[in-house]
């Protein structure tokens, strides 16, 4: 039996999305970063933007932070600033890819001193997370090699395991360690955590609070993401998502902008046991706060449609081997226009019916542009 | 210190490759199968062809079989036939993809009766393998679904596990269960054993004699096969290879014909602890016995070059973070012309210096064409 | 200004889709073909199935044929049979990939005698098309090579051009020559007509009635099909489509079942100047007539949504560089539930509101299974 | 008949490779740029590094420049500096991707003022090239869109054509206009010049001195680059190459480091009519001058092996339909160790036998590090 509309709305109202502090700042490709007017000047202003997205959508009550990018002198003040906007701090994201020392890797680096430095940063992030009330370390490891033979792939795995074990030992009971995989970029021959299997093996060794984070854009062409999700969930190791959209590589576009049917299929697979859902995008050419708002709306709609699937009829058709009957039950849910339904849920939760339109009407973008000003474009080198 | 030439030759002489009985028969695509003159008319003649490849290369002493394709009334006679040619029976490959009952899957099928039939076939193959003196079941599972919603992905995993456990319980101690993964084809939405992680999880549940089989052509674009090999070997779960070449999908071309540097890199990763090495190709347009002979030669040369890598210098360059120094050590080995070296090893082992030339001169292809005759082309339907 | 609902319905009512005779028969992969009950026993019964799809959808008034698969003694009778069902004959599809002679290619074959045979078949198809009242030759060329060096790629292009020029010279003025490209399969190193650029170059040489046919499944991962469509249309060389769905290779699934947003984007690019639209799918595991009916419905819905896009607002947003404003105008149309709208158009044109449900209720599948019976499964060889 | 060794050496000695000024400077990914000691501080020092590569390899007599990166007050002085090292200026590469104005495109931008600015830069580069004695504009156009609907794809093509026609009209007779295509990055939905067909269509409209530039890394997975080369050469529109290596996206690794057999196959297709050959790489983690030297060596070896192919025997095997015989003739050439042969050619031309070893022994890297010093790492933002 399909859920009633009331049941769908009730379930949908529980959806909580984390938006990323770094998604409000300037981003770009290796070719150029185009600065936008109104770009937040500090972590506090990033939280202000996140608060605006939550005000409109009523579904984005947490902000994921990135260190050292969100480093402030007074961590407690940052937490209070978030809470004063009705937000909490989401996952803490350490950064192991920018320092010159990490050129040949961080915790996989052949140089022990570099690995120790990396571990120290990870442990510091655990401490910061505790202060912020965060319940997860969300670690993307850029480590890898560019050339066959550059380093020993098995030795690198052992180094990583040893370092992660050190960090895991420091985790307080309320924090999870999320390991994010990615097939390539910045490494172009072998990335140490290249796929979900690689990440899962480390989690198995670390302990129960280690889980895999699935970034939509971190797969080879053709990978079936919802199937990976099903496996990780069945294994009790689905730690969460980084949502975005992609056609080619790790494009970091707006979630749902490339294949909304895939996003729907992921939510069908998840059912109502949702893990941590975080947006991770780079809004290089589009207005950032609007992009984030649209992203939250896209996720809400995908989840709403998934909730509308008649699960009993689906199970029956599947058991009968009725290939098209089962498939058509999903189509039936996907084809519906759920904008009104989602609008009602948002309004009931304190948000607005049409967040993107409301944002445009509010003049928020113009106001922050005025107040914060613009910075000059920062351009990176490199050639096509 | 690099190996001496004598050490390389000694190590190379231990290389053993299994050729597949099905690789000597007609094959094709969904569009057409083009029959070749001299195609073996029964399993005995397939073994004759395998014996010819071993006679020339001195490195192909085993024949992998496929059931029911290689079904004979007198299994012991087939074994004796192989042994009389100096061959042994390699892995036994069950077939769960051709019967009409398997349209919606074999051991993942929602219908219990179908699953039971599939298990019965698998168990029968265990018995056959015992009679043949084979030490491995090599299972490729074509199960999967074509449409979102067609079946429940988690239920399918549970059904598979249950069935595999039944089969594993029947395995005699000398037999391994090799699980082969494949991302797609014949299933085009989700394949149940789609990647190495999926296969490994089943192996972990089954027991120590379950291991993953890596088919070169069963990966998404960009997958780093040698890294997968490194991980599986480190986990003690690298069961073996199906060697072939591919550019696009599961093209089943001659191994080493697309990127010989990748084949070399795989052997560099393996070192001298070689798992079961089987060729699995479809020679649609080329002469089959020659194709198989060239395949064995290509594998020998790749292994020879890998043995020539100066491992001590490599480890030192890697420890120093000398990116190009390390890479160049691999290049140095790859660039060598190892044909004479391989020829010497073959001759010392009873083979010939130039197997492909010797095959052409021997008139073997013409002889079997005369003796076995030709069959009419069998064409499949379908449109591009 | 957006179209009124009446304008959309009027435009939508003009949509005409060709269904393929070969899509009603058994199909499969290289591993197996699973026969379905009720499979048509001859071209006349294939047309009966096409007529049923048109009866339900009122948008599939043409049937594409394939020769020699649809060869009959009395071509005029076949045409009358179609017309008696209110259908016309769509494109004629020659077959140059099944005969043993074509193992190394048809019109690209190094052997002149083989090329002449292929040209003779193509010319015969022109004659058949004339008898059938068809206005297009739709040629998919499977020619290609499997190994580097197998043949000279430039010579092959010259042979193809020469042969196509012979055929083009035979075309009556009312017939087009559509050239279909495909990146791989059955050729796995180089396919002679591998991409739209290759096909277009031949069309430029042949003349104005030569145009490119776009099969959705015939692209490398990431290719932007709607952009290719835009270019070909701008060049006056968009000859038509083969519609289907794909995730991996040339999967030939139901159109719109993988990414309905992409199908919508293609129709947005087409506007209202629609070229020949043909379905080309292989229904390996699903009910065939239902699959075809659903396919037509999916195409209708995609076109309906594209018609709902507010083109004036879109042009204004694009001119302003309003990235998200423009994108959201497409989202606005895509999110609508157009099932009622499409149902009204179908009913007005003599079809039914819900074709898939009506088909299931009609008992058509059961009736043809009873009348036509089942055939035994035909299995192809080959291994995973 | 195969070439004699002397003929091969003579032909090989004519090989001329352009190295890129930007390949000697710091590069990186969107995540980080790691500065290397000895990084050139200005265009003159970049030319010094190029001269060192040519001194060692005797095959890199030209330097491609990039503007505005290589802008100097005294253009004639830059030319004299190059000539004093025995170098000439290769292609001039305009830059249309870094200025804030180009956020939504350069010559495809909906804003006419932006297009005019871009045209002005292109025209200025024509003038600079004239002063430098360069014979080619090498244009990579980063233009594209990130979201469906963002801009009208056909309008963009018309804008591009109009702008390119303006630039083409300014070209002096000795300059070519090379158009480089790329499937994605920085644009992630549609890139205006996405593939060779798109680029070729513009060249056809512009005139005889417009030709397509093939960058090895600018293709979708599976694209057969040597086939594209064959087509463009046959059409008289192969303008040149940007050489590099790639596994995933536009990785910009060392040419030949991923699949040396593919590089060989490209040279087999080219024969001895070589177009402009330029290296375009980003040496993010490896020593830059050594990387460039190794790149030139890799290209020399690939060309040498291609020259060793027995063309007459190949043509005969191809004409006979001897699939493996033809393929094995290519293998025969590829398997040879051509290091001594290449070394002889280099020494005869004034270079050294083993350029990489000689570079390491020369202490060049240490000397420039000392003289030029190091700069602090420049890091870009963004998250994985």
CSV table of C-alpha atoms in Angstrom, one decimal, chain A residues 22 28-32 34 36 66 69 93 97-100 102-104 140 146-148 150 180 182-190 215 218 220-221 242 247-254 257 280 282-286 377 379-384, chain D residues 22 28-32 34 36 66 69 93 97-100 102-104 140 146-148 150 180 182-190 215 218 220-221 242 247-254 257 280 282-286 377 379-384:
chain,number,residue,atom,x,y,z
A,22,UNK,CA,32.9,26.0,1.5
A,28,UNK,CA,36.8,27.3,-9.7
A,29,UNK,CA,38.7,25.0,-11.9
A,30,UNK,CA,42.4,24.7,-12.4
A,31,UNK,CA,42.0,27.3,-15.2
A,32,UNK,CA,40.3,30.1,-13.3
A,34,UNK,CA,35.7,33.7,-10.9
A,36,UNK,CA,31.3,36.6,-7.1
A,66,UNK,CA,36.3,22.6,6.6
A,69,UNK,CA,39.4,27.1,5.9
A,93,UNK,CA,36.2,18.1,7.1
A,97,UNK,CA,45.7,18.3,0.2
A,98,UNK,CA,46.9,21.9,0.2
A,99,UNK,CA,50.2,22.0,2.1
A,100,UNK,CA,53.4,21.8,0.1
A,102,UNK,CA,51.6,16.8,0.9
A,103,UNK,CA,52.8,16.9,-2.7
A,104,UNK,CA,53.5,13.2,-2.6
A,140,UNK,CA,38.5,12.9,1.8
A,146,UNK,CA,50.6,10.0,-11.0
A,147,UNK,CA,53.0,7.5,-12.5
A,148,UNK,CA,53.3,3.7,-12.6
A,150,UNK,CA,56.0,6.2,-8.4
A,180,UNK,CA,35.3,9.3,1.2
A,182,UNK,CA,37.3,9.1,-5.3
A,183,UNK,CA,38.7,7.5,-8.4
A,184,UNK,CA,41.0,10.3,-9.6
A,185,UNK,CA,42.0,13.9,-9.3
A,186,UNK,CA,44.3,15.2,-8.1
A,187,UNK,CA,46.1,11.9,-8.6
A,188,UNK,CA,46.0,10.6,-12.1
A,189,UNK,CA,47.5,7.1,-12.0
A,190,UNK,CA,46.3,5.6,-8.7
A,215,UNK,CA,30.1,11.4,-3.1
A,218,UNK,CA,33.3,10.3,-7.3
A,220,UNK,CA,33.8,6.0,-12.9
A,221,UNK,CA,31.4,6.3,-15.8
A,242,UNK,CA,28.2,14.3,-0.6
A,247,UNK,CA,28.3,14.3,-16.3
A,248,UNK,CA,32.1,13.8,-16.8
A,249,UNK,CA,34.4,13.8,-13.9
A,250,UNK,CA,34.0,15.3,-10.4
A,251,UNK,CA,32.1,18.2,-11.9
A,252,UNK,CA,30.5,19.4,-8.6
A,253,UNK,CA,27.4,20.8,-10.2
A,254,UNK,CA,24.0,21.2,-8.6
A,257,UNK,CA,20.8,18.9,-12.4
A,280,UNK,CA,29.3,19.3,-1.8
A,282,UNK,CA,31.4,24.2,-6.6
A,283,UNK,CA,29.3,27.0,-8.0
A,284,UNK,CA,31.7,28.4,-10.4
A,285,UNK,CA,29.4,30.3,-12.7
A,286,UNK,CA,26.1,30.4,-10.9
A,377,UNK,CA,39.4,37.4,-9.4
A,379,UNK,CA,43.3,33.0,-11.4
A,380,UNK,CA,45.3,29.8,-11.5
A,381,UNK,CA,47.7,28.9,-14.2
A,382,UNK,CA,47.6,25.9,-16.4
A,383,UNK,CA,46.6,25.2,-20.0
A,384,UNK,CA,43.9,23.2,-21.7
D,22,UNK,CA,54.1,26.9,-19.7
D,28,UNK,CA,48.6,22.1,-10.4
D,29,UNK,CA,45.0,21.0,-10.0
D,30,UNK,CA,42.1,22.9,-8.6
D,31,UNK,CA,43.1,21.6,-5.2
D,32,UNK,CA,46.7,22.8,-5.0
D,34,UNK,CA,52.9,22.8,-5.6
D,36,UNK,CA,59.1,23.6,-7.4
D,66,UNK,CA,51.2,31.4,-24.3
D,69,UNK,CA,51.7,34.5,-19.7
D,93,UNK,CA,48.7,30.2,-27.8
D,97,UNK,CA,39.9,31.6,-20.1
D,98,UNK,CA,41.3,33.6,-17.2
D,99,UNK,CA,39.7,37.0,-17.3
D,100,UNK,CA,36.6,37.6,-15.1
D,102,UNK,CA,35.0,35.3,-19.6
D,103,UNK,CA,33.1,33.6,-16.9
D,104,UNK,CA,30.2,32.8,-19.3
D,140,UNK,CA,42.0,26.3,-27.2
D,146,UNK,CA,27.5,24.1,-17.0
D,147,UNK,CA,23.7,23.7,-17.0
D,148,UNK,CA,21.1,22.5,-19.4
D,150,UNK,CA,22.1,28.0,-19.6
D,180,UNK,CA,41.7,22.6,-30.4
D,182,UNK,CA,38.1,19.3,-25.6
D,183,UNK,CA,35.1,17.4,-24.3
D,184,UNK,CA,34.8,19.0,-20.9
D,185,UNK,CA,36.6,21.1,-18.2
D,186,UNK,CA,36.2,23.8,-17.4
D,187,UNK,CA,32.6,23.5,-18.8
D,188,UNK,CA,30.7,20.6,-17.4
D,189,UNK,CA,27.5,20.4,-19.4
D,190,UNK,CA,28.4,21.4,-22.9
D,215,UNK,CA,45.3,17.0,-27.8
D,218,UNK,CA,40.9,15.7,-24.9
D,220,UNK,CA,36.1,10.7,-24.1
D,221,UNK,CA,37.0,7.2,-22.8
D,242,UNK,CA,49.3,18.5,-28.1
D,247,UNK,CA,44.0,7.7,-18.0
D,248,UNK,CA,41.0,9.6,-16.7
D,249,UNK,CA,40.3,13.1,-17.9
D,250,UNK,CA,42.7,15.7,-19.2
D,251,UNK,CA,45.4,14.5,-16.9
D,252,UNK,CA,48.3,16.1,-18.7
D,253,UNK,CA,50.8,13.5,-17.7
D,254,UNK,CA,54.0,12.7,-19.5
D,257,UNK,CA,53.5,7.1,-19.7
D,280,UNK,CA,51.3,20.1,-23.5
D,282,UNK,CA,51.4,19.7,-16.4
D,283,UNK,CA,54.2,18.4,-14.2
D,284,UNK,CA,52.5,18.7,-10.9
D,285,UNK,CA,54.6,16.3,-8.8
D,286,UNK,CA,57.6,15.5,-11.0
D,377,UNK,CA,53.2,27.4,-2.7
D,379,UNK,CA,47.1,27.0,-3.2
D,380,UNK,CA,43.7,27.1,-4.7
D,381,UNK,CA,40.5,26.5,-2.8
D,382,UNK,CA,37.8,23.8,-3.5
D,383,UNK,CA,36.9,20.5,-2.0
D,384,UNK,CA,37.0,17.0,-3.2
